[in-house]
Every structure is written in C-alpha cells, then in structure tokens.
Short mmCIF file of C-alpha atoms in Angstrom, two decimals:
data_model
loop_
_atom_site.label_atom_id
_atom_site.label_comp_id
_atom_site.label_asym_id
_atom_site.label_seq_id
_atom_site.Cartn_x
_atom_site.Cartn_y
_atom_site.Cartn_z
CA ASP A 151 -15.48 -2.20 -13.60
CA VAL A 152 -17.58 -0.49 -10.97
CA LYS A 153 -18.22 3.07 -11.81
CA VAL A 154 -19.36 5.77 -9.42
CA THR A 155 -20.03 9.05 -11.14
CA GLN A 156 -20.47 12.39 -9.48
CA SER A 157 -22.22 15.03 -11.53
CA SER A 158 -19.67 17.83 -11.12
CA ARG A 159 -15.93 18.01 -10.37
CA TYR A 160 -16.06 21.67 -9.37
CA LEU A 161 -18.95 23.77 -8.15
CA VAL A 162 -19.18 27.35 -6.92
CA LYS A 163 -22.34 28.41 -5.10
CA ARG A 164 -23.48 31.44 -3.16
CA THR A 165 -24.28 31.46 0.54
CA GLY A 166 -27.90 30.57 1.14
CA GLU A 167 -28.37 28.67 -2.12
CA LYS A 168 -29.85 25.19 -2.16
CA VAL A 169 -27.24 22.85 -3.63
CA PHE A 170 -27.69 19.39 -5.10
CA LEU A 171 -24.80 16.96 -5.49
CA GLU A 172 -25.64 13.92 -7.56
CA CYS A 173 -24.05 10.48 -7.51
CA VAL A 174 -24.80 7.48 -9.71
CA GLN A 175 -23.37 3.94 -9.48
CA ASP A 176 -23.71 1.24 -12.09
CA MET A 177 -23.11 -1.95 -10.09
CA ASP A 178 -26.45 -2.46 -8.35
CA HIS A 179 -24.88 -1.79 -4.94
CA GLU A 180 -27.18 -1.61 -1.94
CA ASN A 181 -25.07 0.81 0.09
CA MET A 182 -24.26 4.37 -0.88
CA PHE A 183 -22.37 6.97 1.14
CA TRP A 184 -21.62 10.68 1.17
CA TYR A 185 -18.43 11.95 2.79
CA ARG A 186 -16.75 15.27 3.05
CA GLN A 187 -12.98 15.47 3.08
CA ASP A 188 -11.09 18.30 4.74
CA PRO A 189 -7.33 18.50 5.40
CA GLY A 190 -6.38 16.82 8.65
CA LEU A 191 -9.89 15.53 9.29
CA GLY A 192 -9.96 12.52 6.98
CA LEU A 193 -13.20 11.42 5.40
CA ARG A 194 -16.21 12.21 7.56
CA LEU A 195 -19.45 10.36 6.91
CA ILE A 196 -22.40 12.66 6.32
CA TYR A 197 -25.17 10.21 5.43
CA PHE A 198 -25.48 6.69 4.12
CA SER A 199 -28.25 4.68 2.55
CA TYR A 200 -28.71 0.91 2.49
CA ASP A 201 -31.78 0.74 0.27
CA VAL A 202 -34.10 2.90 -1.78
CA LYS A 203 -35.70 5.57 0.40
CA MET A 204 -33.69 4.38 3.41
CA LYS A 205 -31.08 6.62 4.96
CA GLU A 206 -29.13 7.00 8.15
CA LYS A 207 -27.13 9.84 9.61
CA GLY A 208 -23.39 9.65 9.78
CA ASP A 209 -21.10 11.74 11.93
CA ILE A 210 -21.89 15.18 10.54
CA PRO A 211 -25.43 15.35 9.08
CA GLU A 212 -26.22 18.89 10.23
CA GLY A 213 -26.98 21.20 7.33
CA TYR A 214 -27.37 18.31 4.88
CA SER A 215 -30.10 16.02 3.67
CA VAL A 216 -30.13 13.14 1.20
CA SER A 217 -32.45 11.49 -1.25
CA ARG A 218 -32.44 8.00 -2.71
CA GLU A 219 -35.41 7.49 -4.98
CA LYS A 220 -33.68 4.94 -7.20
CA LYS A 221 -31.14 2.30 -6.23
CA GLU A 222 -28.42 3.68 -8.47
CA ARG A 223 -28.72 7.32 -7.48
CA PHE A 224 -27.92 9.06 -4.19
CA SER A 225 -28.22 12.82 -3.88
CA LEU A 226 -26.75 15.10 -1.24
CA ILE A 227 -28.62 18.32 -0.59
CA LEU A 228 -27.30 21.39 1.13
CA GLU A 229 -30.47 23.11 2.22
CA SER A 230 -28.88 26.55 2.61
CA ALA A 231 -25.22 26.56 1.69
CA SER A 232 -22.80 28.19 4.07
CA THR A 233 -19.11 28.99 3.73
CA ASN A 234 -18.19 26.28 6.26
CA GLN A 235 -19.56 23.73 3.80
CA THR A 236 -16.79 24.53 1.35
CA SER A 237 -15.11 21.15 0.99
CA MET A 238 -14.42 18.12 -1.17
CA TYR A 239 -17.45 15.82 -1.29
CA LEU A 240 -16.99 12.15 -2.07
CA CYS A 241 -19.67 9.63 -2.93
CA ALA A 242 -19.11 5.89 -2.56
CA SER A 243 -21.03 2.66 -2.98
CA SER A 244 -20.64 -0.94 -1.80
CA LEU A 245 -22.45 -4.22 -1.68
CA GLY A 246 -24.75 -4.63 1.28
CA VAL A 247 -23.86 -8.11 2.45
CA GLY A 248 -20.74 -9.39 4.14
CA MET A 249 -18.21 -7.43 6.09
CA ASN A 250 -15.43 -7.45 3.50
CA THR A 251 -17.28 -5.15 1.19
CA GLU A 252 -15.03 -2.85 -0.73
CA ALA A 253 -16.29 0.68 -1.20
CA PHE A 254 -15.90 2.30 -4.60
CA PHE A 255 -15.55 6.06 -4.79
CA GLY A 256 -16.41 8.72 -7.28
CA GLN A 257 -13.85 11.35 -8.27
CA GLY A 258 -15.29 13.92 -5.89
CA THR A 259 -16.93 17.31 -6.15
CA ARG A 260 -14.99 20.29 -4.90
CA LEU A 261 -17.62 22.71 -3.66
CA THR A 262 -16.82 26.33 -2.92
CA VAL A 263 -19.45 28.43 -1.17
CA VAL A 264 -18.89 32.16 -1.50
CA GLY B 148 -19.71 6.34 18.26
CA GLN B 149 -16.38 5.59 16.76
CA SER B 150 -12.96 7.07 16.25
CA LEU B 151 -10.01 5.84 14.23
CA GLU B 152 -6.72 7.55 14.95
CA GLN B 153 -3.71 7.56 12.67
CA PRO B 154 -0.43 9.50 12.57
CA SER B 155 -0.84 12.50 10.32
CA GLU B 156 2.42 12.14 8.39
CA VAL B 157 5.10 9.53 7.76
CA THR B 158 8.26 9.87 5.66
CA ALA B 159 10.28 6.90 4.44
CA VAL B 160 13.07 6.15 2.01
CA GLU B 161 12.55 4.41 -1.31
CA GLY B 162 13.12 0.67 -0.94
CA ALA B 163 12.49 0.70 2.80
CA ILE B 164 9.61 -0.67 4.88
CA VAL B 165 7.05 1.57 6.57
CA GLN B 166 4.27 0.84 9.04
CA ILE B 167 1.15 3.00 9.36
CA ASN B 168 -0.79 2.48 12.58
CA CYS B 169 -4.47 2.78 13.33
CA THR B 170 -6.06 2.64 16.77
CA TYR B 171 -9.81 2.54 16.98
CA GLN B 172 -12.68 2.92 19.39
CA THR B 173 -16.02 1.79 18.05
CA SER B 174 -19.38 0.85 19.48
CA GLY B 175 -19.42 -2.18 17.21
CA PHE B 176 -16.66 -3.62 15.11
CA TYR B 177 -16.77 -5.43 11.80
CA GLY B 178 -13.17 -5.48 10.75
CA LEU B 179 -10.64 -2.95 9.53
CA SER B 180 -10.03 -1.89 5.94
CA TRP B 181 -7.31 0.20 4.36
CA TYR B 182 -7.60 2.65 1.47
CA GLN B 183 -5.06 4.58 -0.57
CA GLN B 184 -5.64 8.02 -2.02
CA HIS B 185 -3.26 9.83 -4.34
CA ASP B 186 -3.45 13.60 -4.53
CA GLY B 187 -6.43 14.60 -6.63
CA GLY B 188 -7.66 11.04 -6.85
CA ALA B 189 -10.38 8.92 -5.29
CA PRO B 190 -9.69 6.53 -2.40
CA THR B 191 -9.13 2.96 -3.54
CA PHE B 192 -9.40 -0.21 -1.48
CA LEU B 193 -6.19 -1.97 -0.42
CA SER B 194 -7.04 -4.63 2.14
CA TYR B 195 -9.40 -5.93 4.80
CA ASN B 196 -8.88 -7.70 8.14
CA GLY B 197 -11.90 -9.35 9.72
CA LEU B 198 -9.94 -11.55 12.09
CA ASP B 199 -6.76 -11.07 14.09
CA GLY B 200 -3.55 -11.60 12.22
CA LEU B 201 -1.74 -10.63 9.09
CA GLU B 202 -3.14 -10.39 5.57
CA GLU B 203 -0.65 -10.09 2.72
CA THR B 204 -1.28 -8.68 -0.73
CA GLY B 205 1.93 -8.30 -2.68
CA ARG B 206 4.07 -5.54 -1.19
CA PHE B 207 1.28 -4.54 1.18
CA SER B 208 0.31 -6.34 4.38
CA SER B 209 -2.26 -5.44 6.99
CA PHE B 210 -2.49 -6.57 10.58
CA LEU B 211 -5.27 -6.54 13.14
CA SER B 212 -5.38 -7.12 16.89
CA ARG B 213 -8.92 -6.81 18.13
CA SER B 214 -7.91 -7.24 21.78
CA ASP B 215 -5.69 -4.15 21.43
CA SER B 216 -8.11 -2.24 19.16
CA TYR B 217 -5.18 -1.73 16.84
CA GLY B 218 -4.16 -2.41 13.30
CA TYR B 219 -1.46 -1.41 10.89
CA LEU B 220 -0.62 -1.30 7.22
CA LEU B 221 2.86 -2.43 6.24
CA LEU B 222 4.34 -1.32 2.95
CA GLN B 223 7.51 -3.07 1.79
CA GLU B 224 10.01 -2.20 -0.94
CA LEU B 225 8.68 1.32 -1.02
CA GLN B 226 8.36 2.99 -4.38
CA MET B 227 7.94 6.67 -5.20
CA LYS B 228 4.45 5.94 -6.45
CA ASP B 229 3.47 4.84 -2.92
CA SER B 230 3.50 8.49 -1.87
CA ALA B 231 -0.15 9.02 -1.03
CA SER B 232 -2.58 9.27 1.86
CA TYR B 233 -3.62 6.07 3.59
CA PHE B 234 -6.83 5.65 5.55
CA CYS B 235 -8.03 2.93 7.86
CA ALA B 236 -11.78 2.35 7.89
CA SER B 237 -14.22 0.37 9.95
CA ARG B 238 -17.86 -0.60 10.01
CA THR B 239 -19.99 -0.47 13.13
CA GLY B 240 -22.82 -2.23 11.31
CA ALA B 241 -23.50 -3.94 8.03
CA ASN B 242 -24.16 -0.81 6.06
CA ASN B 243 -21.96 2.04 7.25
CA LEU B 244 -18.27 2.79 6.77
CA PHE B 245 -16.25 5.20 8.89
CA PHE B 246 -12.77 6.42 8.07
CA GLY B 247 -9.76 7.45 10.10
CA THR B 248 -8.03 10.77 9.95
CA GLY B 249 -5.54 9.60 7.33
CA THR B 250 -1.75 9.34 7.12
CA ARG B 251 0.17 11.16 4.44
CA LEU B 252 3.12 9.03 3.33
CA THR B 253 6.01 10.71 1.59
CA VAL B 254 8.59 8.46 -0.05
CA ILE B 255 11.96 10.12 -0.59
CA PRO B 256 14.81 8.94 -2.86
#
C-alpha cells in the first residue's frame, strides 16, 4: 500500500514563527502536492513538485515556500506564520506519467497560528 | 487558470440514487477525477474519466461531457457510510492536480 506520512497531526505556532510541515511518501512517486483545506473552499493547491528540486506554484503560493531535496520528501514552509494560515494542510503524491494517476493523501496537519 | 464548481450540499435517502455535478473551466484539460473524504479522514480516489461517457465502478459511476465542460458522480443504493464530502479534480498538465469546492453528501434513513 502507498503510504504518505505527514510529520504532525496537530500543530500550534505563534504569529511570525517559521513553520515546517514535512511529508514523506514511500512509493517512488514523481509528483508531490501541498494543499490547504478550508470549509467551503475545497482543497486549494499551494505548490507541487514533479521531480527533485523542481517545483511549481499552485493557486495560492503567497506566504509559502517548498523544498524537495529528496524524491520521497516534500516540505512546506511558512516563512512567517500568520493567523490566516490557520488551516488543514494535506500532502499528496502520485505517479508522474499518464493522466489517470491516482493521488494518495496523507492524514493532514491541522495548523493553528495564534 | 481553472475552476471546478460543485453544489455545496446534497441530502439523499438511504437506498436512493444521488448525482453530484461538477462544471469546470480550465486552461487545459486532462480528464476528471472524483475523490471521497469522510470527516477527519484523507481524500481517497474513486474514479477517473479521460474520455466522454460513463465509467462504472460498483455502486459508483462517473460521467464526463467535455463539450459541455461537465461531469457528475452517480451513487446508487445509497448507504449511511456514503455520507462524506465528494470532490471533483482535474489536471491542466501532466503534473498538477486541482480540486473543486466539494459537495457534502448527507444520507438520511
């Protein structure tokens, strides 16, 4: 079974802190994604990566950056956390070829910025 | 850019059939997928339509009309455990994946 693991289920951080959310997948997937999920807004794509050191912006990259130094690991960084970044963050991965490529999700990190 | 619009909520009776619609506007289009998410859980893949027509997987079917920029998920013989949020999703390229706003389905006895 594909496994996508996010480092924390719950996280509380202070405004202005630099926050790292870690995601690891064990299926050698090329693509990895970071989403945030807010009620009524669905899953909004923050960043995605299709290879090591390669990244592209999604719909809402402002205030975030990402790092992919190894194929299995994709990190989301909040440079200076703000209260409007309080949300559920979901990481996902998928194969990089073909259009019918199922995405597998981690269990999510609920981040609260106070 | 892209947008995928879904109704926010649907309620249906156990044993009935329900249809969840998705209309999309994308700069490129590589098929429509559907995901299910139970409260507190992670989204899980249900189905994919790359071409027009109906795809059936057990009690779930999904339909796509690219000329109408429209698709739907059909759930038959509804069960209480089908109460969840359902998302359509689309790719505009080989490597991205964008989701719709989600539809919360409530199944009532």
